[in-house]
mmCIF file of C-alpha atoms in Angstrom:
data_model
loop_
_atom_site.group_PDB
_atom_site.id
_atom_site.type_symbol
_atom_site.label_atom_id
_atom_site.label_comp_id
_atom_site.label_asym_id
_atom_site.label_seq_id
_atom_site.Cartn_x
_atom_site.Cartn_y
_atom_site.Cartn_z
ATOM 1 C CA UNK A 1 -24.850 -8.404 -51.371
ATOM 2 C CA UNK A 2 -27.847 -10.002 -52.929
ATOM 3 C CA UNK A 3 -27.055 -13.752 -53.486
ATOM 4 C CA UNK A 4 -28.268 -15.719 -56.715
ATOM 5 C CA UNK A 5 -31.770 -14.510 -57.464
ATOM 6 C CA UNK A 6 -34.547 -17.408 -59.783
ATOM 7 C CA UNK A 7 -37.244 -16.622 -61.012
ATOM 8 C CA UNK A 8 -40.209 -17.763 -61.339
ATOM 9 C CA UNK A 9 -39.886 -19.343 -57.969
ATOM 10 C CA UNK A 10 -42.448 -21.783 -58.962
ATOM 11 C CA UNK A 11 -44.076 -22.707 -62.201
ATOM 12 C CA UNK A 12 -46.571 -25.250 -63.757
ATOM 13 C CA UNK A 13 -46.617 -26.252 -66.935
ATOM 14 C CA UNK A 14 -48.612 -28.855 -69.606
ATOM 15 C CA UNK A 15 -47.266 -31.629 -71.163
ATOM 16 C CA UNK A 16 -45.495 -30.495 -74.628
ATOM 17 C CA UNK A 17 -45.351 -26.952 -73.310
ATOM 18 C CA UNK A 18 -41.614 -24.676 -73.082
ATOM 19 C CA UNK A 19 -40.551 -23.005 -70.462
ATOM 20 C CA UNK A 20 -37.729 -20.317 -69.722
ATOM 21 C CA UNK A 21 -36.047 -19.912 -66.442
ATOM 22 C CA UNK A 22 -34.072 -17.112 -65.239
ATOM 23 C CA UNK A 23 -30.786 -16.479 -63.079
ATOM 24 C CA UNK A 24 -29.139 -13.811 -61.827
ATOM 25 C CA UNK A 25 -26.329 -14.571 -60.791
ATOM 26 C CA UNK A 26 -23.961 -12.702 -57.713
ATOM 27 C CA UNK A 27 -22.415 -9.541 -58.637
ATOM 28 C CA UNK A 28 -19.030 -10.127 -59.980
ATOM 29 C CA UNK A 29 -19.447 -13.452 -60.548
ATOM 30 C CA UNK A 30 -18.697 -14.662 -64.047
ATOM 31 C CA UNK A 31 -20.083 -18.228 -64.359
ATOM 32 C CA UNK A 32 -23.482 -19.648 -64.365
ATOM 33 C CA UNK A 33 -24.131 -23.263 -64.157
ATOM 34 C CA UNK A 34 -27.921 -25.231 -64.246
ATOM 35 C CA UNK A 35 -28.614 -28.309 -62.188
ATOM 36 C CA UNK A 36 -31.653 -30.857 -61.800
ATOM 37 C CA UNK A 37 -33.190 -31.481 -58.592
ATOM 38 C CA UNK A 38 -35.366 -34.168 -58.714
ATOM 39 C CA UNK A 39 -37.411 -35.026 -55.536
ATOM 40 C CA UNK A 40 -35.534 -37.024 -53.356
ATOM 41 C CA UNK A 41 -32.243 -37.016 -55.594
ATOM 42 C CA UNK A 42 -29.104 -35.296 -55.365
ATOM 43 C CA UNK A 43 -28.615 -32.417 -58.426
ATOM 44 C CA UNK A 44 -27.784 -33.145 -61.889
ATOM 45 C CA UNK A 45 -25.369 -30.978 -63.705
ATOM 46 C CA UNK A 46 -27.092 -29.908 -67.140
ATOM 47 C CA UNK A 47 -24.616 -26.928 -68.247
ATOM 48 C CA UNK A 48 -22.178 -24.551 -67.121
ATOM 49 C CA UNK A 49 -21.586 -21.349 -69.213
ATOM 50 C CA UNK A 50 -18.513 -18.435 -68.459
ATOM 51 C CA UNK A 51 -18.112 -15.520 -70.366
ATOM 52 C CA UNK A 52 -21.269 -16.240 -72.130
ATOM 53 C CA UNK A 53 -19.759 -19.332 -74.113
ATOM 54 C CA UNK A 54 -20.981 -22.819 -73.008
ATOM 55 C CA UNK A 55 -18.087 -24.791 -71.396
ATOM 56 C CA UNK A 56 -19.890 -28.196 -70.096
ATOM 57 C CA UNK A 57 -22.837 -30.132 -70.711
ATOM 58 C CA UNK A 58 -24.158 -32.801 -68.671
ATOM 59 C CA UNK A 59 -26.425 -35.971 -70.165
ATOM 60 C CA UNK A 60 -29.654 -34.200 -71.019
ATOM 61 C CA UNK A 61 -31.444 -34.374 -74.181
ATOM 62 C CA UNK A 62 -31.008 -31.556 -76.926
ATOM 63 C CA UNK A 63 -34.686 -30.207 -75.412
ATOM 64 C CA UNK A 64 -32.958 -28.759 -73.363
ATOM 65 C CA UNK A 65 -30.769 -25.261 -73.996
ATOM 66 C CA UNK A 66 -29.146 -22.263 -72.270
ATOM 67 C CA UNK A 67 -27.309 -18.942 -72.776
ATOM 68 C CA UNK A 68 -25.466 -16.188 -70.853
ATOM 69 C CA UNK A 69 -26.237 -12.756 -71.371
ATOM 70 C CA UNK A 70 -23.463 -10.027 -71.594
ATOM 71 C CA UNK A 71 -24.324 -9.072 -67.536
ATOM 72 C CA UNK A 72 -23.762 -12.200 -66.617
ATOM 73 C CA UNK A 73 -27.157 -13.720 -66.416
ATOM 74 C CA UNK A 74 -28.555 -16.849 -67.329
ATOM 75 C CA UNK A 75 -32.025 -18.429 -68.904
ATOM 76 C CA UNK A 76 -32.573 -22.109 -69.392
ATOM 77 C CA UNK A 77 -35.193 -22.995 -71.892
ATOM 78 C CA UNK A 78 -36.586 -26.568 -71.749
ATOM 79 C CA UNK A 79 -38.507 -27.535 -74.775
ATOM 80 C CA UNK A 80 -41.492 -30.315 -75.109
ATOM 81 C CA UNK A 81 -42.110 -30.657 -71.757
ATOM 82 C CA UNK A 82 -42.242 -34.101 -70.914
ATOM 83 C CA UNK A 83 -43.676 -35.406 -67.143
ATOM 84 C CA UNK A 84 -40.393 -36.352 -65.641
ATOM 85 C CA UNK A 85 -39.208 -32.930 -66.187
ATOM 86 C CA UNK A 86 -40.517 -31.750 -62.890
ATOM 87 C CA UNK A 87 -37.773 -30.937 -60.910
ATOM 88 C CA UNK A 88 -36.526 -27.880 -58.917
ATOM 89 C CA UNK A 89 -33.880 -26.199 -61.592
ATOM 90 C CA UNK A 90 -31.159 -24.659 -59.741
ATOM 91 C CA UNK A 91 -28.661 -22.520 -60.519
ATOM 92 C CA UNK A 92 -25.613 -22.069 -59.609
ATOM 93 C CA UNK A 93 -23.195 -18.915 -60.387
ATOM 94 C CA UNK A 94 -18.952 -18.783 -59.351
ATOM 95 C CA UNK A 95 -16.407 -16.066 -59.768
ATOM 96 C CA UNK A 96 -14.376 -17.664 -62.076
ATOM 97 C CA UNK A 97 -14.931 -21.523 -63.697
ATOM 98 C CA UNK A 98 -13.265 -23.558 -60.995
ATOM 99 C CA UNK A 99 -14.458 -21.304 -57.566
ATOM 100 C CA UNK A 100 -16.572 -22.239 -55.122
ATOM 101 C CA UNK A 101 -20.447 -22.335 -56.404
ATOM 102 C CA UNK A 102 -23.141 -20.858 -54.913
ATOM 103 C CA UNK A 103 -26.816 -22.273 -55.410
ATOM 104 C CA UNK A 104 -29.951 -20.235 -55.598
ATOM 105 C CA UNK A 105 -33.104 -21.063 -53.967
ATOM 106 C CA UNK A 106 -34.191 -22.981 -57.086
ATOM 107 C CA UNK A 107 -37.316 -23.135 -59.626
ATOM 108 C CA UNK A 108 -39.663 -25.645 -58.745
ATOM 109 C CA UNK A 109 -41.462 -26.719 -62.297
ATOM 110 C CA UNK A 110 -44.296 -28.972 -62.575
ATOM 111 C CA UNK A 111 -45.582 -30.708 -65.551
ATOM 112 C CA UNK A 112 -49.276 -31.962 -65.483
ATOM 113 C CA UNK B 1 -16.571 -43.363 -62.874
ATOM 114 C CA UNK B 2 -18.279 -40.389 -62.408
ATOM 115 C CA UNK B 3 -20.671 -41.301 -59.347
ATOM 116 C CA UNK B 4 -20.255 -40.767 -56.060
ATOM 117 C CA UNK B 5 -21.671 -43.013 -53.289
ATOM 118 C CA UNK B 6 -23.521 -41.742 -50.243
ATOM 119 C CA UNK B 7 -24.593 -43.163 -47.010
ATOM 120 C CA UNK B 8 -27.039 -43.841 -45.209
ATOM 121 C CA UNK B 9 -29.873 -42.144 -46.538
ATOM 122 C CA UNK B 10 -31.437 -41.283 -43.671
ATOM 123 C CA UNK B 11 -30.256 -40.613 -40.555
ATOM 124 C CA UNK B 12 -31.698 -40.146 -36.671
ATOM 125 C CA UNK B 13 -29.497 -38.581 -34.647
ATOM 126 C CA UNK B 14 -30.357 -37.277 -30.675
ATOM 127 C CA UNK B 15 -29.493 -34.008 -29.476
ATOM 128 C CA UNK B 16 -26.193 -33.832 -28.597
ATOM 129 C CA UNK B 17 -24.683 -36.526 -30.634
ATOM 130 C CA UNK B 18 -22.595 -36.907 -33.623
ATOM 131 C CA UNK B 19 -23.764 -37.427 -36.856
ATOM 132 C CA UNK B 20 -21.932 -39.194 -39.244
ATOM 133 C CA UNK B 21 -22.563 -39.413 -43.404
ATOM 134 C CA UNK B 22 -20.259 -41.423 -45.873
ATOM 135 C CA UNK B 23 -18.907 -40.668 -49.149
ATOM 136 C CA UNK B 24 -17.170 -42.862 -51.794
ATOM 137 C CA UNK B 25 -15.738 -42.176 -55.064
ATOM 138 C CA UNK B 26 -13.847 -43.468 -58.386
ATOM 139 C CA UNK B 27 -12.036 -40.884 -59.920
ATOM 140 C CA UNK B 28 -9.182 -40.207 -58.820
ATOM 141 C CA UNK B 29 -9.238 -36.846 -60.528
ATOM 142 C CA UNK B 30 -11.393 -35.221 -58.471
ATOM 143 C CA UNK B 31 -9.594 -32.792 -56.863
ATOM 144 C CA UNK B 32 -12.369 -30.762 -54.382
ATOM 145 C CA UNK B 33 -14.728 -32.426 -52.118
ATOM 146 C CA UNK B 34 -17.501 -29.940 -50.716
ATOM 147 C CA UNK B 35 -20.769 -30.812 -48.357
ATOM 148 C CA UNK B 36 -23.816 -29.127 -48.960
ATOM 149 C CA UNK B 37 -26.907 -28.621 -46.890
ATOM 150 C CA UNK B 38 -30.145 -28.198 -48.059
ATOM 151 C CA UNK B 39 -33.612 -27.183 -46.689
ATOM 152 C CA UNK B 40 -36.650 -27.639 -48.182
ATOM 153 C CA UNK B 41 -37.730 -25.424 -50.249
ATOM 154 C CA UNK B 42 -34.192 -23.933 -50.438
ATOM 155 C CA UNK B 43 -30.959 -24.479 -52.569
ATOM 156 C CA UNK B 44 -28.069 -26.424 -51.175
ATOM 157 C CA UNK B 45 -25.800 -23.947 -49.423
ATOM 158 C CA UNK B 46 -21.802 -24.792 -49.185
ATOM 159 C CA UNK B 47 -21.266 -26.103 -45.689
ATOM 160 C CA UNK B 48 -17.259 -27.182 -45.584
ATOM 161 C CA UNK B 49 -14.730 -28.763 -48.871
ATOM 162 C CA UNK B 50 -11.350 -30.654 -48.700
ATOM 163 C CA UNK B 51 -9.192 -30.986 -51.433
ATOM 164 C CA UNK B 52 -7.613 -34.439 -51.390
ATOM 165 C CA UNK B 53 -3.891 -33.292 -49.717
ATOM 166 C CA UNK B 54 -5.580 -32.923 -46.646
ATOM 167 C CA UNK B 55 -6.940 -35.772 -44.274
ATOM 168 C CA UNK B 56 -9.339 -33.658 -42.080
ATOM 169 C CA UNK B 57 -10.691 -30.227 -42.101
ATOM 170 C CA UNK B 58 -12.245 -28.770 -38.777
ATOM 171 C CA UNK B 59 -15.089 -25.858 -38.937
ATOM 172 C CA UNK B 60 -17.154 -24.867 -36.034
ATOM 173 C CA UNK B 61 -18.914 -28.729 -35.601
ATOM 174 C CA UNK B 62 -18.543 -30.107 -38.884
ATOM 175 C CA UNK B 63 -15.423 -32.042 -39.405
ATOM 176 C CA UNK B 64 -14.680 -33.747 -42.952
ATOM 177 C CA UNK B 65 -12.488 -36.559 -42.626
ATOM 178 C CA UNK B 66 -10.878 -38.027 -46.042
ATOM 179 C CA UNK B 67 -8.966 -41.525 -46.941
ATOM 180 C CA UNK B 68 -7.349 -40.941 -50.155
ATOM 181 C CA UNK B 69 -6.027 -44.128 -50.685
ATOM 182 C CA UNK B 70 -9.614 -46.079 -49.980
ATOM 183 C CA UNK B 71 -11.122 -43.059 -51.925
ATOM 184 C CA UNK B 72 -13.500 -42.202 -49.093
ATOM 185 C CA UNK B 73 -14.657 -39.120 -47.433
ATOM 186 C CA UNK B 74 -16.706 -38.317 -44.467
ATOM 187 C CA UNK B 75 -18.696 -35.899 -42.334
ATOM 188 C CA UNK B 76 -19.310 -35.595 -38.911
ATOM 189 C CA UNK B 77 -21.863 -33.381 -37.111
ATOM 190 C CA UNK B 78 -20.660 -32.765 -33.669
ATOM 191 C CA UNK B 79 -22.982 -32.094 -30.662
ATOM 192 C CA UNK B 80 -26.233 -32.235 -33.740
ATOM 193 C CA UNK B 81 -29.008 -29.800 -32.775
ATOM 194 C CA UNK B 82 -32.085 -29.633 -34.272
ATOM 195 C CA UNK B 83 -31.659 -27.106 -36.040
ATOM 196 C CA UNK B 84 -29.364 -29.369 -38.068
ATOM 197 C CA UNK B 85 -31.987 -31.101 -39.457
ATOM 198 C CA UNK B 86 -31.671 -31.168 -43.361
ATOM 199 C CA UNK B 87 -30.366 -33.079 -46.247
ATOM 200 C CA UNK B 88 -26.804 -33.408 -46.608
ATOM 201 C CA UNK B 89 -25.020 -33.868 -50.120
ATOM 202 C CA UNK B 90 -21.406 -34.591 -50.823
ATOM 203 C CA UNK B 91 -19.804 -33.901 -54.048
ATOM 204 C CA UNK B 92 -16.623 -34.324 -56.025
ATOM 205 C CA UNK B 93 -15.475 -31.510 -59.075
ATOM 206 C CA UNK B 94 -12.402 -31.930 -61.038
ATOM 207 C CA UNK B 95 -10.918 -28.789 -61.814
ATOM 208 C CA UNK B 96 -13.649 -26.192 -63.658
ATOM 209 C CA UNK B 97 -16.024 -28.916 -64.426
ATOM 210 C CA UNK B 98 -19.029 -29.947 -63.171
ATOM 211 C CA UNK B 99 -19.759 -31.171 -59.640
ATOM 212 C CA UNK B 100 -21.255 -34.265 -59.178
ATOM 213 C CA UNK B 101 -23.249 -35.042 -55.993
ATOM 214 C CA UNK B 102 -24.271 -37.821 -53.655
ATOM 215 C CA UNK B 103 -28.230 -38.771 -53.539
ATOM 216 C CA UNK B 104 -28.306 -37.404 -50.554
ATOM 217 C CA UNK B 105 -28.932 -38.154 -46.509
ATOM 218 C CA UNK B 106 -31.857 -36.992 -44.739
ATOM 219 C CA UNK B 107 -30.703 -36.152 -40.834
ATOM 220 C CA UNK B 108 -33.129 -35.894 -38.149
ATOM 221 C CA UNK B 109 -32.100 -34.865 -35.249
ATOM 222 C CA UNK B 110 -34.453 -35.619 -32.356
ATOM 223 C CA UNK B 111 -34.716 -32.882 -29.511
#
């Protein structure tokens, strides 16, 4: 079984610039949830989505968005790109809302 | 009330030995405590969890040890190999919600 799939796998951006990242998540599985990885930091929750509606939201500014498409899958759009968005973005997808998570292998973004 | 406290952040460990990390919390709602390791480059990847009615949970070398009433949790790498070399998050969830992690503790463990 394939596990949660990113893309891009990395991506670099300007300053001011949007960006869309994608998530597949593992067959089945129901939820989708988006975290921030900053370098040296333990991940920040920035939303968690089941059955396509949004059902948590972490401290990030409204720049930031999200949606789950009827398979399942995920995009996170981040808008006006600021430096200190550079991060790896990870996702995250469960079986139901309160299972076990499993994390992809991340998208690292850089803003120059 | 939210955060949870890791230490140390980084760790050197010698073949063979045990490695231990540290975990505190606040709220006493959490009710699941998982580990995660992480390689660079990769996503963390689910190593072992406790929910709180439990004081220790065995797997393979990794042992969690919890304190419920001093609102602390632990891990222990036993016999650490190399290959265990990594960063190592703990985290607290409540229920569906989202799971909050340590910063984070960067093992080495020297051949």
């Amino acid at each position: 079984d394939a596990g949660v799939t990113q893309s891009p796998t990395h991506l670099i951006k300007t300053r001011g610039q949007q960006v869309t990242l994608r998530c597949s998540p593992i067959s089945g599985h129901k939820s989708v949830s988006w975290y921030q990885q900053v370098l040296g930091q333990g991940p920040q929750f920035i939303f968690q989505y089941y059955e396509k509606e949004e059902r948590g939201r972490g401290n990030f500014p409204d720049r930031f968005s999200a949606r789950q498409f009827p398979n399942y899958s995920s995009e996170l759009n981040v808008n006006a790109l600021l430096l200190g968005d550079s991060a790896l973005y990870l996702c995250a997808s469960s079986f139901y809302i309160d299972t076990e998570a499993f994390f992809g292998q991340g998208t690292r973004l850089t803003v120059v | 009330q939210q955060q949870v406290k890791q230490s140390p952040q980084s760790l050197i460990v010698q073949k063979g030995g045990i490695s231990i990390i540290n975990c505190a919390y606040e709220n006493t709602a959490f009710d699941y405590f998982p580990w995660y390791q992480q390689f660079p480059g990769k996503g963390p990847a689910l190593l072992i969890a406790i929910r709180p009615d439990v004081s220790e949970k065995k797997e393979g070398r990794f042992t969690i040890s919890f304190n419920k009433s001093a609102k602390q949790f632990s891990l222990h790498i036993m016999d650490s190999q190399p290959g265990d070399s990594a960063t190592y998050f703990c985290a607290a969830k409540t229920g569906g919600f989202k799971t909050i992690f340590g910063a984070g503790t960067r093992l080495f463990v020297k051949a």
